[in-house]
GROMACS .gro file of C-alpha atoms in nm:
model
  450
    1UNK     CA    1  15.283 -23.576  28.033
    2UNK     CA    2  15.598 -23.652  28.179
    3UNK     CA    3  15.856 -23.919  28.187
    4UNK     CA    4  15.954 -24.107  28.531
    5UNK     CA    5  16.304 -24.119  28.612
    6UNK     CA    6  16.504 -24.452  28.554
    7UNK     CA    7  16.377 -24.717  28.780
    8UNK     CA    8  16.575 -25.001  28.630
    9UNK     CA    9  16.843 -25.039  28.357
   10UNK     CA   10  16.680 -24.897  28.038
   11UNK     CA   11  16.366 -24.864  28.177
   12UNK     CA   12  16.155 -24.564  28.197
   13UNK     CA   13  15.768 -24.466  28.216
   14UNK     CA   14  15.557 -24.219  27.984
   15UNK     CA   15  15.274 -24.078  28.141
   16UNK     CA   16  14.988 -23.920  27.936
   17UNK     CA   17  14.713 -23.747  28.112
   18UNK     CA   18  14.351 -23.738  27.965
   19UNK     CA   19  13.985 -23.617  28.085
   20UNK     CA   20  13.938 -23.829  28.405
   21UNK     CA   21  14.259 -24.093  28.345
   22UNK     CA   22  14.600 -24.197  28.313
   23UNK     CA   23  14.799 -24.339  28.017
   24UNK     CA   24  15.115 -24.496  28.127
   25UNK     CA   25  15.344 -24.609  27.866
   26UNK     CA   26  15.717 -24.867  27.980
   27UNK     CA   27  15.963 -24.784  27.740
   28UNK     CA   28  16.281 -25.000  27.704
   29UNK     CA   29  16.606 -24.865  27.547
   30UNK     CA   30  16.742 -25.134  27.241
   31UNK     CA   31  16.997 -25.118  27.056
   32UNK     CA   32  16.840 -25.127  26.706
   33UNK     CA   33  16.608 -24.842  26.817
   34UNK     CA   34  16.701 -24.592  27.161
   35UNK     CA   35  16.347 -24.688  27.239
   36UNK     CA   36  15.994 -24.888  27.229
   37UNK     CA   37  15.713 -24.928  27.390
   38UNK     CA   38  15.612 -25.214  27.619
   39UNK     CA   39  15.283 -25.301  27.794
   40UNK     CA   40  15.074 -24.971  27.755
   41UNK     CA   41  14.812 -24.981  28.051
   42UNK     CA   42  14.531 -24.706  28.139
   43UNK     CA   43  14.489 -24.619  28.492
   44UNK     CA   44  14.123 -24.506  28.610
   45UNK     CA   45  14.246 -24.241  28.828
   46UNK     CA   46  13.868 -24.166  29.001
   47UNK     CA   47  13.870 -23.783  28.885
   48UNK     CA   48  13.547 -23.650  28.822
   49UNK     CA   49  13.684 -23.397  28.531
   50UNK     CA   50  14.012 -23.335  28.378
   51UNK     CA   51  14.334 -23.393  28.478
   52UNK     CA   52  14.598 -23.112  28.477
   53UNK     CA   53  14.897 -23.223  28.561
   54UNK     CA   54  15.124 -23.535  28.650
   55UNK     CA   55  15.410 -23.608  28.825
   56UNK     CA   56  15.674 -23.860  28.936
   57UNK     CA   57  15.876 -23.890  29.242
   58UNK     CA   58  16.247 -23.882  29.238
   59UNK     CA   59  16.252 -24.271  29.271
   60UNK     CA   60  15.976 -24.300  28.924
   61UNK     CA   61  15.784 -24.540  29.166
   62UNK     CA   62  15.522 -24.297  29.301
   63UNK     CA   63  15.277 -24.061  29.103
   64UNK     CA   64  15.074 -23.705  29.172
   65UNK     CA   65  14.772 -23.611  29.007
   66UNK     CA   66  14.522 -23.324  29.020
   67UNK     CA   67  14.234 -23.240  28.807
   68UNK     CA   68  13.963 -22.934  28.804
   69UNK     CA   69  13.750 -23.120  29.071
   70UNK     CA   70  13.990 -22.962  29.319
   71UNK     CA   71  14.140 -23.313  29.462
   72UNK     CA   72  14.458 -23.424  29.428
   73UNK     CA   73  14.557 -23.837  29.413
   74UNK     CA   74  14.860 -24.019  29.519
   75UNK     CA   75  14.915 -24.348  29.329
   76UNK     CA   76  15.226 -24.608  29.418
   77UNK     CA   77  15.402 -24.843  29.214
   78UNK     CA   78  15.276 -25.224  29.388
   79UNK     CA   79  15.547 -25.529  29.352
   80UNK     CA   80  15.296 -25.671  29.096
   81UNK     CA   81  15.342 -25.443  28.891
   82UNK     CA   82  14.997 -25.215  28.863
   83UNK     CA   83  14.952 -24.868  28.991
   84UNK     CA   84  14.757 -24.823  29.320
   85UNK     CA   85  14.583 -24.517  29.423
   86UNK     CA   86  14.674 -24.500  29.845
   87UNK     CA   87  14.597 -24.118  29.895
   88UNK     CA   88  14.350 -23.914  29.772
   89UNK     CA   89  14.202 -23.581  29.933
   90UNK     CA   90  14.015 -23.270  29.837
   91UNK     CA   91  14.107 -22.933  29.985
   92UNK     CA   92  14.090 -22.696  29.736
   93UNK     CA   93  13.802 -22.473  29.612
   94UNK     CA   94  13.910 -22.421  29.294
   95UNK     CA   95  14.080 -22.606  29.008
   96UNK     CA   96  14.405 -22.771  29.080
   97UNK     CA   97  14.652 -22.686  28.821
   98UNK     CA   98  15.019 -22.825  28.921
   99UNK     CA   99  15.174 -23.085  29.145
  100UNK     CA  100  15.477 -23.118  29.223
  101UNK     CA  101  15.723 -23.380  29.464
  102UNK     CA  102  16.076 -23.258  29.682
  103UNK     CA  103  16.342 -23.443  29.714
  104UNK     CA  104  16.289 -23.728  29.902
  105UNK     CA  105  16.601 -23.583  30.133
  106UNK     CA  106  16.294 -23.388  30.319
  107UNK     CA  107  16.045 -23.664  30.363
  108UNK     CA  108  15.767 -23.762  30.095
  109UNK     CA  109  15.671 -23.374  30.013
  110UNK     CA  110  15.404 -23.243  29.773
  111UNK     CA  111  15.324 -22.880  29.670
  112UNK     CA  112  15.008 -22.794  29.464
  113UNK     CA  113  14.861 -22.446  29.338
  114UNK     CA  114  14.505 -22.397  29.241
  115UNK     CA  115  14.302 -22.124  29.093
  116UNK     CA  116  14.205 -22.073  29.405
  117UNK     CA  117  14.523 -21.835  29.455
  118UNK     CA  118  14.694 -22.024  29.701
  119UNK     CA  119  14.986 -22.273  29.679
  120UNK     CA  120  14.980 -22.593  29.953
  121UNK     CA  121  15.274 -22.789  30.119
  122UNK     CA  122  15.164 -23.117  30.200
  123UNK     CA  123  15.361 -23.388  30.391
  124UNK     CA  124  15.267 -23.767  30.417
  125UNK     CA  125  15.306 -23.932  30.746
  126UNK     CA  126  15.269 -24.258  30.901
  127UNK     CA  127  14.983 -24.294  31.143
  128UNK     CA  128  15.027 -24.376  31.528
  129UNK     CA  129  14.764 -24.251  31.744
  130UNK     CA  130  14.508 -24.440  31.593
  131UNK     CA  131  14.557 -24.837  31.643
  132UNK     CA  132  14.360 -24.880  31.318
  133UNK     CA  133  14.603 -24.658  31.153
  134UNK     CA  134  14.920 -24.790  31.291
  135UNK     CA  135  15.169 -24.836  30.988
  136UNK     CA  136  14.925 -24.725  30.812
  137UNK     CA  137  15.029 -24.286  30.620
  138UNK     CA  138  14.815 -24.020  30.556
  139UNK     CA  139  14.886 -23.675  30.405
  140UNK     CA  140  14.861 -23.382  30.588
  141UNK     CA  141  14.861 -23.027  30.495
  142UNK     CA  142  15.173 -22.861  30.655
  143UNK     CA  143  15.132 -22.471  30.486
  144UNK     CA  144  14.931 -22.240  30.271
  145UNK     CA  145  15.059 -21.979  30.061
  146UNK     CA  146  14.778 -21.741  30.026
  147UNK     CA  147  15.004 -21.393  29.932
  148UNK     CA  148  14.845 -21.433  29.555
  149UNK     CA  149  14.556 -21.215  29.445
  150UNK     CA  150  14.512 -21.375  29.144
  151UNK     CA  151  14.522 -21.768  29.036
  152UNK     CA  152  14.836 -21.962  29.117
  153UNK     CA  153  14.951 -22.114  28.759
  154UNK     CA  154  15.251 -22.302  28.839
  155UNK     CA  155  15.474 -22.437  29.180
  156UNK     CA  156  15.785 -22.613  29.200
  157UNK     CA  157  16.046 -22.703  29.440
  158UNK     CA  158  16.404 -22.621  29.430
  159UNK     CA  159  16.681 -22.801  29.351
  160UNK     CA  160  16.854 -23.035  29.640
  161UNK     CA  161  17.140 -22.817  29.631
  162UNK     CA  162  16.945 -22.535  29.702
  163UNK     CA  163  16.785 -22.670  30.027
  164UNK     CA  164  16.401 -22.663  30.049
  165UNK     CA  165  16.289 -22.346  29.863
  166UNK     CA  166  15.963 -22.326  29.641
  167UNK     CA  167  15.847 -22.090  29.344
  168UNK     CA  168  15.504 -21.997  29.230
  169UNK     CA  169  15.391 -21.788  28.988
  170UNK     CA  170  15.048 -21.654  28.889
  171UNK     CA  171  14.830 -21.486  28.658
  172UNK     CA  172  14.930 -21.155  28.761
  173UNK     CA  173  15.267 -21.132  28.673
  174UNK     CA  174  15.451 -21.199  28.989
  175UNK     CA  175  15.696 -21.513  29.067
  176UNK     CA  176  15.724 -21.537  29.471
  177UNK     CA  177  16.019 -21.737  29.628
  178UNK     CA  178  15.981 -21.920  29.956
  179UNK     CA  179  16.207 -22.145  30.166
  180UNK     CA  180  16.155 -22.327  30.458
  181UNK     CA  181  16.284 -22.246  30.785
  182UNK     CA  182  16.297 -22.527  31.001
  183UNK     CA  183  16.321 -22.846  30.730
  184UNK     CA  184  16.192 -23.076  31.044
  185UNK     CA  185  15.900 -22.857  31.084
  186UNK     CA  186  15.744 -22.736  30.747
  187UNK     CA  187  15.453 -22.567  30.886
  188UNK     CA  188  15.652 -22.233  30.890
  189UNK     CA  189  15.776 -22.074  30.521
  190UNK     CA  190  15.946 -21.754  30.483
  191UNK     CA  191  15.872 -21.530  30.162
  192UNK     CA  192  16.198 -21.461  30.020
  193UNK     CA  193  16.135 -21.260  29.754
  194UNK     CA  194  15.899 -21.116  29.441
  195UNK     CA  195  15.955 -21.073  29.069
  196UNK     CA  196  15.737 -20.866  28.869
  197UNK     CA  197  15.755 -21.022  28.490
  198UNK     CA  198  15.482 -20.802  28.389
  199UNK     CA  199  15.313 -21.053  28.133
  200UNK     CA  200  15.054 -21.357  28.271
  201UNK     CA  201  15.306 -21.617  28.427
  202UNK     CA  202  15.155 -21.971  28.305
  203UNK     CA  203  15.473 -22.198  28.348
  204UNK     CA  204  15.807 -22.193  28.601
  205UNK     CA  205  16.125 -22.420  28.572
  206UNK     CA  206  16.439 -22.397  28.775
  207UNK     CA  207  16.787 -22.492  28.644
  208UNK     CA  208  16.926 -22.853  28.794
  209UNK     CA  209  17.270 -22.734  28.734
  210UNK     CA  210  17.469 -22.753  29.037
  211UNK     CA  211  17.764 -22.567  28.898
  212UNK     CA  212  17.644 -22.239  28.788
  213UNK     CA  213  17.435 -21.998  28.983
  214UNK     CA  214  17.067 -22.060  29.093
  215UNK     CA  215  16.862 -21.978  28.752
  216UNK     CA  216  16.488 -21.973  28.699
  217UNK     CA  217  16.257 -21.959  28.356
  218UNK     CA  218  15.923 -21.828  28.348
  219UNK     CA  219  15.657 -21.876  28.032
  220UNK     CA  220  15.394 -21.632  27.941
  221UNK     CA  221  15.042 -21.772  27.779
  222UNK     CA  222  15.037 -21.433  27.691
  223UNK     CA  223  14.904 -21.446  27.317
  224UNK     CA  224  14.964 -21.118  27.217
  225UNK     CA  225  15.274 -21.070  26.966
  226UNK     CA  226  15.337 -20.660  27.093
  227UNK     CA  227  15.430 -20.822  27.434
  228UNK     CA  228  15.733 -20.906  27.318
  229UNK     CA  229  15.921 -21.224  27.404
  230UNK     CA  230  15.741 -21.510  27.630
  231UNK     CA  231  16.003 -21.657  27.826
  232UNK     CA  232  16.209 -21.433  28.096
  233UNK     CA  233  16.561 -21.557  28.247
  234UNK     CA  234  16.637 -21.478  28.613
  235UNK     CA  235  16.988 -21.558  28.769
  236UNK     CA  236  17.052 -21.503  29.142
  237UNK     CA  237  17.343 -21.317  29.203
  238UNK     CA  238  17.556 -21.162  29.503
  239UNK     CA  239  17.643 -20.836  29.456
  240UNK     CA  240  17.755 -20.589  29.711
  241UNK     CA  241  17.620 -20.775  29.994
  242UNK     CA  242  17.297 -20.853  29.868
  243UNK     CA  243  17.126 -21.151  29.703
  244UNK     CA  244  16.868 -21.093  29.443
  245UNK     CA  245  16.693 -21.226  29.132
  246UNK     CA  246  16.780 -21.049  28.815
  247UNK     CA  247  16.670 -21.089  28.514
  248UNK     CA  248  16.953 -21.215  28.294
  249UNK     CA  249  16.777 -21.179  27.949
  250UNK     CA  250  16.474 -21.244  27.749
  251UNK     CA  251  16.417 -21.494  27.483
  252UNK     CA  252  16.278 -21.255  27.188
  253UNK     CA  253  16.246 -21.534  26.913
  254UNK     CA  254  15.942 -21.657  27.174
  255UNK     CA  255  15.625 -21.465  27.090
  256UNK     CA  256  15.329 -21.716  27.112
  257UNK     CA  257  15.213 -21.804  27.410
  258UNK     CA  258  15.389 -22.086  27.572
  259UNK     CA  259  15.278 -22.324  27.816
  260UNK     CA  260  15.537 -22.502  27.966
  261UNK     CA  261  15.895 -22.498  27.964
  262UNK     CA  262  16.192 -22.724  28.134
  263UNK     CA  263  16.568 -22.691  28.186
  264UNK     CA  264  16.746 -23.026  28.089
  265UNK     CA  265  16.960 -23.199  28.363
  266UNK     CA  266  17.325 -23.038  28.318
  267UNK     CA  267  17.589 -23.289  28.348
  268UNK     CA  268  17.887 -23.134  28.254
  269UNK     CA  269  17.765 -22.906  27.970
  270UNK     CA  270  17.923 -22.532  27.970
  271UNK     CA  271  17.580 -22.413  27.918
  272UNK     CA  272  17.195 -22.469  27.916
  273UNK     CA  273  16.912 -22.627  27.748
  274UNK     CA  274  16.593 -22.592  27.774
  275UNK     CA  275  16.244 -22.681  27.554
  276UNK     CA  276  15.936 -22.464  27.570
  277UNK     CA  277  15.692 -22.557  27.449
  278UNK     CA  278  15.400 -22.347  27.230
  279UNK     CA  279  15.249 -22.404  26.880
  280UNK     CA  280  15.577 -22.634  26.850
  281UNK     CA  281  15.838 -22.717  27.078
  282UNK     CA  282  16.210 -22.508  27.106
  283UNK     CA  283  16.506 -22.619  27.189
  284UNK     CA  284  16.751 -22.311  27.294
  285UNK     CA  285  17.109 -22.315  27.456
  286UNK     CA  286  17.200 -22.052  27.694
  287UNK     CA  287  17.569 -22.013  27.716
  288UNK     CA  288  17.707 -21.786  28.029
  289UNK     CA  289  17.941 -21.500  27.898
  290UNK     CA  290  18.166 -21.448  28.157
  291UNK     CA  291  18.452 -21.167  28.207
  292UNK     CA  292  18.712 -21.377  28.335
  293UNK     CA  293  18.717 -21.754  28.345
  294UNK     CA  294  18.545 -21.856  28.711
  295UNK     CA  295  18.227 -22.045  28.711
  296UNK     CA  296  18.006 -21.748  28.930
  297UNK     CA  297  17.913 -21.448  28.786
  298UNK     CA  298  17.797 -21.389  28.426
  299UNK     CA  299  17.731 -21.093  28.258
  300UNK     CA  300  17.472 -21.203  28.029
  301UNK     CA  301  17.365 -21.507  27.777
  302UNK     CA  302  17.485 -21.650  27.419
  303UNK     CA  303  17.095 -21.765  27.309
  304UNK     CA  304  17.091 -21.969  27.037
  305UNK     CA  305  16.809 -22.206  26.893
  306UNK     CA  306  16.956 -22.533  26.725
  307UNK     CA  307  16.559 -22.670  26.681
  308UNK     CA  308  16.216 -22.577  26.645
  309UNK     CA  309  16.027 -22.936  26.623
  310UNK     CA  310  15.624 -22.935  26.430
  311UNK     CA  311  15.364 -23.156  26.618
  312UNK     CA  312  15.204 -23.158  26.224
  313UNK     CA  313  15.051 -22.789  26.343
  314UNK     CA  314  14.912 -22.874  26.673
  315UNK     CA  315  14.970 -22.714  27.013
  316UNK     CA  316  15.246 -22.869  27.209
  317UNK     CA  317  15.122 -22.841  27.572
  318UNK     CA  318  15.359 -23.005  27.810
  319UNK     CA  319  15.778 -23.095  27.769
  320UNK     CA  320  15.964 -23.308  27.970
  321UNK     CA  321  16.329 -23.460  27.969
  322UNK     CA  322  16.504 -23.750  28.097
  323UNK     CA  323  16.731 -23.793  28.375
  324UNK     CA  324  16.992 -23.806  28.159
  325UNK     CA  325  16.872 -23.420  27.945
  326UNK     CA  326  16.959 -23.627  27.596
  327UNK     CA  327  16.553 -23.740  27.543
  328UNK     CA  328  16.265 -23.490  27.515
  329UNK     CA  329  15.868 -23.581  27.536
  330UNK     CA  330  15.620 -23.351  27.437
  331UNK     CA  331  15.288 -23.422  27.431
  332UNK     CA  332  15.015 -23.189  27.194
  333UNK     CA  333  14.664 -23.181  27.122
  334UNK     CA  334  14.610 -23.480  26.906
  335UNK     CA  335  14.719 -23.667  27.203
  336UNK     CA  336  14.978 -23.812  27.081
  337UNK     CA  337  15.336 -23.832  27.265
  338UNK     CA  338  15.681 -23.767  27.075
  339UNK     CA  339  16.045 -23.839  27.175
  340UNK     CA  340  16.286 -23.660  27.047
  341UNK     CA  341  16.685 -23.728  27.013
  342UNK     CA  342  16.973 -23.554  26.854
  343UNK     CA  343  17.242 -23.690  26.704
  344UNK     CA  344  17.637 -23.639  26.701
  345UNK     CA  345  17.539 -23.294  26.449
  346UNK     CA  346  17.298 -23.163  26.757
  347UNK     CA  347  17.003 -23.249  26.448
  348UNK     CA  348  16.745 -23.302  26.669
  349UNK     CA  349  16.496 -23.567  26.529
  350UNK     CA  350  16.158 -23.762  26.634
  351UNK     CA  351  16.241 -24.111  26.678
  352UNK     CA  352  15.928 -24.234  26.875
  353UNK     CA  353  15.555 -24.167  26.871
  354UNK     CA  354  15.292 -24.283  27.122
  355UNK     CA  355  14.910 -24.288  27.055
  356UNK     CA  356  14.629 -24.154  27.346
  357UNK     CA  357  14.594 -24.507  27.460
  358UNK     CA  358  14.985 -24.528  27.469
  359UNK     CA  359  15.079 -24.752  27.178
  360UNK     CA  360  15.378 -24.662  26.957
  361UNK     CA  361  15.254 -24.521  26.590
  362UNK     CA  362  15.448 -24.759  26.316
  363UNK     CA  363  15.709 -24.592  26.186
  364UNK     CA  364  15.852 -24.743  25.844
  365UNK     CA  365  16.207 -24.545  25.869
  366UNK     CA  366  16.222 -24.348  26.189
  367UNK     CA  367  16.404 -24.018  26.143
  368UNK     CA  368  16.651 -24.082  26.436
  369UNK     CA  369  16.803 -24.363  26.221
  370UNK     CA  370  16.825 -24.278  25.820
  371UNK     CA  371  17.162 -24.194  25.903
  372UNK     CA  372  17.236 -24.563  26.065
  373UNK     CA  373  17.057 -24.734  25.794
  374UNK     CA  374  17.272 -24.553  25.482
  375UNK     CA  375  17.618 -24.630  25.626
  376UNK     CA  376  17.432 -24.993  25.694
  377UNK     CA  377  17.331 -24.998  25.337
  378UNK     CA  378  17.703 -24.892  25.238
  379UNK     CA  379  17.848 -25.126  25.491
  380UNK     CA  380  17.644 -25.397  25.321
  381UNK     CA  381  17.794 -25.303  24.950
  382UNK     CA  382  18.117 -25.267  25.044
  383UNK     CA  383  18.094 -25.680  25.173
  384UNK     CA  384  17.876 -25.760  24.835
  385UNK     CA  385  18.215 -25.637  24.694
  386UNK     CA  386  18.467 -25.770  24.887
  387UNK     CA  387  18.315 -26.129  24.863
  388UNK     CA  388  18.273 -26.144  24.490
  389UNK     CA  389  18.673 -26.036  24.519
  390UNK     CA  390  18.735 -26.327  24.698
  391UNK     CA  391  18.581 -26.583  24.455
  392UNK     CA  392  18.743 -26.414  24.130
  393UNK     CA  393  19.152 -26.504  24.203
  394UNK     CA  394  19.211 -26.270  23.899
  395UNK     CA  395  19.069 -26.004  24.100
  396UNK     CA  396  19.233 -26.155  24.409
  397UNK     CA  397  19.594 -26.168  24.282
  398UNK     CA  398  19.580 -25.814  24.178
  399UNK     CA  399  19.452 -25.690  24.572
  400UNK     CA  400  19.714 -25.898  24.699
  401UNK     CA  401  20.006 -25.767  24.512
  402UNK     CA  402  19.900 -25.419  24.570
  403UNK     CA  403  19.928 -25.485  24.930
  404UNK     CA  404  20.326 -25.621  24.882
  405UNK     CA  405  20.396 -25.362  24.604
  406UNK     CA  406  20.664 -25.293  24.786
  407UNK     CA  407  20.854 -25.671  24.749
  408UNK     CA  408  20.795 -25.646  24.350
  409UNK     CA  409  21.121 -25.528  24.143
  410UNK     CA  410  21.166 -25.457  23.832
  411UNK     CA  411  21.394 -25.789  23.723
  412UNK     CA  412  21.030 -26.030  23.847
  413UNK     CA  413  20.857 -26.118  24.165
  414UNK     CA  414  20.985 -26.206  24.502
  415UNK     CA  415  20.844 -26.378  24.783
  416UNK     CA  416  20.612 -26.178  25.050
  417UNK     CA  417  20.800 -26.106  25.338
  418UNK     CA  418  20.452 -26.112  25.518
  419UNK     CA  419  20.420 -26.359  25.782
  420UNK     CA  420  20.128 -26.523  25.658
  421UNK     CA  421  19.947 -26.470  25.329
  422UNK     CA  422  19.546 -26.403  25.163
  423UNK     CA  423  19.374 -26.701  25.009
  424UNK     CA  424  19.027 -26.742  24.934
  425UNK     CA  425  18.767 -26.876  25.185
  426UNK     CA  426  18.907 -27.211  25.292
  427UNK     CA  427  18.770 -27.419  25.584
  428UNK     CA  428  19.125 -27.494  25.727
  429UNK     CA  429  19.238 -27.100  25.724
  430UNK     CA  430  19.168 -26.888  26.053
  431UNK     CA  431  18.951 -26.535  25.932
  432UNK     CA  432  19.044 -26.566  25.568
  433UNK     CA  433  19.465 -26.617  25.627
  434UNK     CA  434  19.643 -26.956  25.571
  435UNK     CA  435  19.924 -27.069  25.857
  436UNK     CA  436  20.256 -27.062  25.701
  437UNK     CA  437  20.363 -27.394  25.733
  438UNK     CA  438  20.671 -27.250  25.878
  439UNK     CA  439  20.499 -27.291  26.217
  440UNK     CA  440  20.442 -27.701  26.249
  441UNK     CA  441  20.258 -27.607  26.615
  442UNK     CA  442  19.983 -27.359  26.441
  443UNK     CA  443  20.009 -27.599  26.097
  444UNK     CA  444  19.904 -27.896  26.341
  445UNK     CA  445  19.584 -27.718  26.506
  446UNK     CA  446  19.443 -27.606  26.170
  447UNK     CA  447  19.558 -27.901  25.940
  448UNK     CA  448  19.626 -28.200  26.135
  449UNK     CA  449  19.951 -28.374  26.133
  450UNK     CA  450  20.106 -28.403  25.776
   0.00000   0.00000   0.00000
């Protein structure tokens, strides 16, 4: 499950993965509700057992997918609007568990790990020694990673601003680092690095922030509660002429196993978000404590946890945020989808729910607005009131002259010194005032000549 980035105004795509297809699901922002769901469609991706994993392009118009019969498929977005599956290849001899896109800065890039314990670049390009083929792309495999020994659980490529780096992680423990070193010739990547997390890695997620130091997660499906904390932090810092991954902190209130996790795009927040999800989903912030006031270097975390959303008891298997990092989907094992918002009060609440087959559950009072629809209600009473004011003059006269206490003495009433004065509805007054008939220009428009 993941959600496309914006391809139009207020437009997004929901996409639900399922034993041998695709569920994609067009939301549309509103303003009487952030979001609904238009034309839900199924996509028959041709995979001969379960799919695994997902993902969009940076653009939302192109999608990955990759399933235990060790193939991966390549499906574009066609000007009438249906998917169209132009790529798919098998190279793999074991399951395929993640896919993953670069930035289209380096070309149309994939990555994919497989049980297999190796991690492959691939690289699509168009066709020219073949006349058939001319115009005409193809993907080609450009690197394998094969320094695993045990299954390859998760790969992802770097932030932009980072340049082309990738991370894996597998089931023994260990998070490897790579980066290219010729970005024209990807057939050639350099190990950079390896972190021992000593628990089974299932799940990877770099920070997007461009502002703070490079920062990784990693998520454990470790089940075992005497492990300790699931999640691990890693910062890369620069410290007496070296650069290395440290491990910032750990995220203790984590002790089931989780199976994914994702920083939320950072634009301008002092610190981090992120959701992991495992029997329900967690929302933590991760706020740098710094000695001194510059933007490199901290010397540890502030962790707090604002929410901990329930998927009504059921495993929460895959997060993902929008490009914006205010919208969360998670998707569980009822197969249902949920969106989550918070409001102004950082209460996070579920404001959307998609079925398997991608249509929105009915939802008599959504959560996200029972806040909107009391000061409505209030709003509404408050005009009941002020209308049945206006039709009792009793009631009226005594509004009015609180408003010009001020002109009333004690020897009787004087005029208003206001410029125009209250009256009941009247077809000939402009929003509830009469024109003084002081002004013959304005007394002309509204009342004709006298």
């Amino acid at each position: 499950m993941e959600l496309a980035p914006n391809t139009k105004s207020g437009l997004d795509w929901s996409a639900q993965f399922f034993a041998a297809d695709v569920r994609l699901s067009k939301l549309q922002s509103s303003f009487q509700r952030p979001w609904r769901c238009l034309s839900p469609k199924s996509i028959a991706a041709k995979h001969k057992d379960l799919i695994h994993d997902v993902a969009f392009d940076f653009y939302g118009r192109r999608i990955a997918t990759c399933s235990t019969d060790q193939s991966v498929q390549v499906w574009d977005l066609g000007e009438d609007g249906e998917w169209h599956c132009t790529s798919a290849w098998k190279h793999h001899s074991g399951s395929v568990w993640r896919v993953t896109w670069a930035h289209p800065e380096f070309g149309q890039v994939l990555a994919s790990c497989s049980f297999d314990r190796t991690a492959v670049v691939w690289e699509e390009i168009v066709g020219e020694s073949n006349p058939n083929e001319k115009g005409q792309s193809h993907w080609i495999k450009r690197a394998a990673l094969v320094d695993s020994r045990t299954s390859v659980t998760d790969v992802k490529f770097s932030p932009r601003h980072l340049g082309l780096q990738l991370a894996t992680c597998s089931a023994d423990g260990v998070v490897r680092f790579y980066e290219a070193s010729d970005v024209t010739n990807l057939a050639t990547w350099s190990a950079q690095e390896e972190i021992q997390t000593k628990l089974n890695c299932s799940c990877l997620s770099w920070n997007p922030s461009r502002v703070h130091p490079p920062m990784i997660a990693v998520g454990s499906d470790d089940s075992s509660p005497s492990s300790g904390g699931k999640v691990q932090i890693y910062e890369y810092k620069e410290n007496e002429r070296k650069k290395k991954w440290h491990k910032t902190d750990t995220l203790m209130s984590i002790t089931e196993a989780v199976h994914d996790l994702a920083f939320a795009p950072n634009l301008g927040r002092s610190y981090h978000v992120i959701a992991v999800a495992t029997k329900d989903v967690r929302i933590l912030t991760l706020k740098p404590l710094r000695r001194d006031g510059t933007t490199m270097g901290s010397i540890g975390l502030d962790i707090k946890q604002p929410a901990q959303l329930d998927h009504n008891n059921q495993q929460v298997w895959r997060v993902s945020w929008n490009v914006t990092g205010t919208i969360l989907a998670s998707s569980s094992d009822d197969g249902h989808v949920r969106l989550w918002k918070a409001n102004y009060l950082d209460n996070w609440k579920c404001f959307q729910e998609l079925k398997g087959d991608g249509t929105a559950v009915p939802m008599s009072m959504p959560n996200f607005n029972r806040e909107q629809q009391q000061q409505q209600q209030q709003q509404h009473q408050q005009q009941q009131a002020a209308s049945s004011t206006r039709q009792n003059p009793a009631n009226q006269e005594t509004m009015f002259d609180s408003r010009i206490g001020s002109t009333l003495t004690a020897g009787g009433r004087k005029e208003p010194t206001v410029s125009r004065r209250q009256t009941a509805p009247n077809p000939l007054s402009s929003n509830g005032y009469e024109i003084p008939r002081t002004s013959p220009g304005l007394h002309q428009k509204y009342y004709g000549t006298p």
